[in-house]
Coordinates of C-alpha atoms in Angstrom, one line a residue:
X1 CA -43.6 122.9 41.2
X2 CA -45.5 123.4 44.6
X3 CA -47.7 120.8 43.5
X4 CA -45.1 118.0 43.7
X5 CA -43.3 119.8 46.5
X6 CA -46.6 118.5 48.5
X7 CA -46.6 115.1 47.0
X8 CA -44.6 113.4 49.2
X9 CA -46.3 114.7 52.2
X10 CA -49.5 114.3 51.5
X11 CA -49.1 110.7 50.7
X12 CA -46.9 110.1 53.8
X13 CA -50.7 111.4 55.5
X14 CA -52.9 109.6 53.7
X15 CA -51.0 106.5 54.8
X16 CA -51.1 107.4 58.1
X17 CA -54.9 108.1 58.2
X18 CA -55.4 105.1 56.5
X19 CA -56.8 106.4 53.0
X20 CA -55.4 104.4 49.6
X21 CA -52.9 105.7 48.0
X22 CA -52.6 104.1 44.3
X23 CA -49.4 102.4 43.6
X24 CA -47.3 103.3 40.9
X25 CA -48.6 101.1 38.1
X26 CA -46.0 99.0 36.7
X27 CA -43.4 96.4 38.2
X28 CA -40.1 97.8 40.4
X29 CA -36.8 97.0 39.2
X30 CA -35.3 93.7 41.0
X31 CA -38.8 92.9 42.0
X32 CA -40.1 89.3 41.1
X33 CA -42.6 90.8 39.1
X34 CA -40.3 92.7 36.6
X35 CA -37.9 89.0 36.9
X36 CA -41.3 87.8 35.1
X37 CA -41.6 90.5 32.7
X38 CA -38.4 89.9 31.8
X39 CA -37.8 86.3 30.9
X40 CA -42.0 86.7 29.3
X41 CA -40.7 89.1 27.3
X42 CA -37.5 86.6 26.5
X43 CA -40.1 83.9 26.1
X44 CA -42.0 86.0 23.1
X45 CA -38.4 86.9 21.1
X46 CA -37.7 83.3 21.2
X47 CA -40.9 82.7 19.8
X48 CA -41.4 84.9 17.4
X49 CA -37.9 83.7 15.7
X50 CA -39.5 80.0 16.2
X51 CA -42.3 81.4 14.2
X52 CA -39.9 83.0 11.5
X53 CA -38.1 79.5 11.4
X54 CA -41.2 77.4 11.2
X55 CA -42.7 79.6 7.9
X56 CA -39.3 79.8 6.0
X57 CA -38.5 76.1 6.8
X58 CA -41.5 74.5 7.5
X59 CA -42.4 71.4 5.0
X60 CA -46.1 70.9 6.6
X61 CA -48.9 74.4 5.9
X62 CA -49.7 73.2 9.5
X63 CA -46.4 73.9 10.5
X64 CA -45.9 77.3 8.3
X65 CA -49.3 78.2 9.8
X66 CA -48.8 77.9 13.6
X67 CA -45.3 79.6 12.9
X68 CA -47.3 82.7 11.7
X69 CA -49.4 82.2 14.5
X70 CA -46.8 82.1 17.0
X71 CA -45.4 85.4 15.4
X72 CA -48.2 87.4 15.0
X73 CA -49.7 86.7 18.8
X74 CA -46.0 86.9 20.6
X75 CA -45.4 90.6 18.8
X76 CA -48.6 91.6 20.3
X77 CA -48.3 90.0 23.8
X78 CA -44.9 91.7 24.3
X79 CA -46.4 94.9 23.2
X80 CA -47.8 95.0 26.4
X81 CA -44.9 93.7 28.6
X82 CA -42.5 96.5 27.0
X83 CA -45.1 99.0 27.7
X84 CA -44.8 97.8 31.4
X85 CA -41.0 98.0 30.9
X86 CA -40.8 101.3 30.1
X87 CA -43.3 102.1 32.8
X88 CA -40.9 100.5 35.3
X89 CA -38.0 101.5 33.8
X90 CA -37.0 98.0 33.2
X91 CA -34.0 97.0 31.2
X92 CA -35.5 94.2 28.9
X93 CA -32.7 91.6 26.9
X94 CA -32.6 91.9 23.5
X95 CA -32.2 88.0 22.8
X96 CA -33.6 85.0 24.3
X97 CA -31.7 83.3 26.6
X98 CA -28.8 80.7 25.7
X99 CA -31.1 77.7 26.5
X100 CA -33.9 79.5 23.9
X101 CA -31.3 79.7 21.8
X102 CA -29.9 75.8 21.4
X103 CA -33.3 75.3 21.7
X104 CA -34.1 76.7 17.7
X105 CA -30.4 76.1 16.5
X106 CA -31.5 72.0 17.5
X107 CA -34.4 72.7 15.2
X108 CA -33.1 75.0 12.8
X109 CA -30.4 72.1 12.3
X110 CA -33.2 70.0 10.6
X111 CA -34.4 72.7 8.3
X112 CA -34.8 70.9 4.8
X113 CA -35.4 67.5 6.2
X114 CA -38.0 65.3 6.9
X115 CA -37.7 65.4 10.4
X116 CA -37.9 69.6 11.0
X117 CA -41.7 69.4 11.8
X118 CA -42.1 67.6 14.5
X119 CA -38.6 69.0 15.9
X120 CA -40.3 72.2 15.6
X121 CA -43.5 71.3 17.3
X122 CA -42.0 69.3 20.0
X123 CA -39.5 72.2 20.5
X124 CA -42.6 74.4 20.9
X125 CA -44.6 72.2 23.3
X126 CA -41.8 72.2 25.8
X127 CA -41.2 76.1 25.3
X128 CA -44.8 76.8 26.1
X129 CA -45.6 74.2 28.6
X130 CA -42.8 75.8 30.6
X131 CA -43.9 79.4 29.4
X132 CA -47.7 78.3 30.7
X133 CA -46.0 77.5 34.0
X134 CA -44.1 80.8 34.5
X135 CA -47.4 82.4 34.0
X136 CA -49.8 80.7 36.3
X137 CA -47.0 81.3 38.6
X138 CA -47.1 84.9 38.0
X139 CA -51.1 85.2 38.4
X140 CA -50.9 82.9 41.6
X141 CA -47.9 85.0 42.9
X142 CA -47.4 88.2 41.4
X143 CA -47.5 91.9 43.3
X144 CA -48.3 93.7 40.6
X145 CA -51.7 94.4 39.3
X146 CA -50.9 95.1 36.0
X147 CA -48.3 92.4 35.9
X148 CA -51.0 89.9 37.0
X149 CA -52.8 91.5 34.2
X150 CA -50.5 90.9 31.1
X151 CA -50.1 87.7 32.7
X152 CA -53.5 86.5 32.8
X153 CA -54.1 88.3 29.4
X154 CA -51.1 86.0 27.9
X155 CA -52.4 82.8 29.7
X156 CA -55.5 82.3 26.9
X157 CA -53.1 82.6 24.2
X158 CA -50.0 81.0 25.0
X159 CA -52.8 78.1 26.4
X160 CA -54.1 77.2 22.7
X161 CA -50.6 77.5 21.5
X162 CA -49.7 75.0 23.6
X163 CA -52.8 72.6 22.8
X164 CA -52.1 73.6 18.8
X165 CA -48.6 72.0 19.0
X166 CA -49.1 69.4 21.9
X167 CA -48.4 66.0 21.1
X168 CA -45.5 67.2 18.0
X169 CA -48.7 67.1 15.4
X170 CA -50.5 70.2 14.6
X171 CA -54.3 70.6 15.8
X172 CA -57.1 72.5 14.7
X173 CA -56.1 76.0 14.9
X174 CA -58.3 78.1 16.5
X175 CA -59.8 80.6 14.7
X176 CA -59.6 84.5 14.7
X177 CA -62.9 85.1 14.7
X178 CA -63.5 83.1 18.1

């Protein structure tokens, strides 16, 4: 108890004497950086039902592949943004937003035709071109060092996503090993 009774204090004189104090390691409510963690962590639900979608109604292994893909590497990318959630006390939505949504009903509506493939990959390059976006913006602009962090550890992945679906065809897949 008297240990935090001189917390406050003796941070209010290291900042007066100029020392560093650490900052609390995680994004503050309302602040842009939890706004990013957020709609990332929005991002990843969305595609990790993408994923789902693409490996039950998939016609192309390509397609059943990159779904798996897209599931396996989301789960463990917002592993790390609801650990900074919690850590910031962040509330974080339990569905993707409304736009994510129609987004993957528009596909899902072509499940069992000849068309769902390249809906789905098309879908998929526009969700992580804009995902891609959102993120460089983060690492360009973000506050928070351990934001910036998840951001730039997200950037890599979400990257060769992107260049795996680009173009509505599937591309070499990069491997796990790599």
């Amino acid at each position: 108890m008297a240990g935090i009774r001189w917390a406050a204090p003796a941070a209010a004189a290291a900042a007066v004497l100029g020392l560093a104090v650490p900052a609390a390691a995680a994004p503050s409510p309302g602040s842009p950086d939890a706004a990013f963690v957020q709609a990332a962590h929005q991002a990843n639900v969305a595609e990790i039902a993408a994923g789902q979608d693409a490996q039950r109604n998939g016609g192309d292994t390509c397609v059943k592949d990159a779904g798996a893909k897209l599931v396996r590497d989301h789960t463990e990318l917002d592993a790390e943004l609801t650990d900074l959630a919690q850590e910031g006390r962040l509330q974080l939505p339990d569905a993707p937003t409304a736009e994510q949504k129609a987004a993957l009903d528009k596909v899902k509506a072509q499940a069992g035709t000849s068309g769902y493939d390249k809906a789905w990959l098309t879908a998929q390059e526009k969700a992580h071109t804009a995902t891609l976006a959102a993120i460089d913006k983060q690492i360009a602009e973000g506050k928070d060092a351990d934001t910036v962090d998840a951001a730039k550890d997200a950037r890599p992945v979400v990257a060769a996503h992107l260049e795996m679906v680009r173009g509505g065809t599937c591309h070499a897949m990069p491997s796990d090993d790599a």
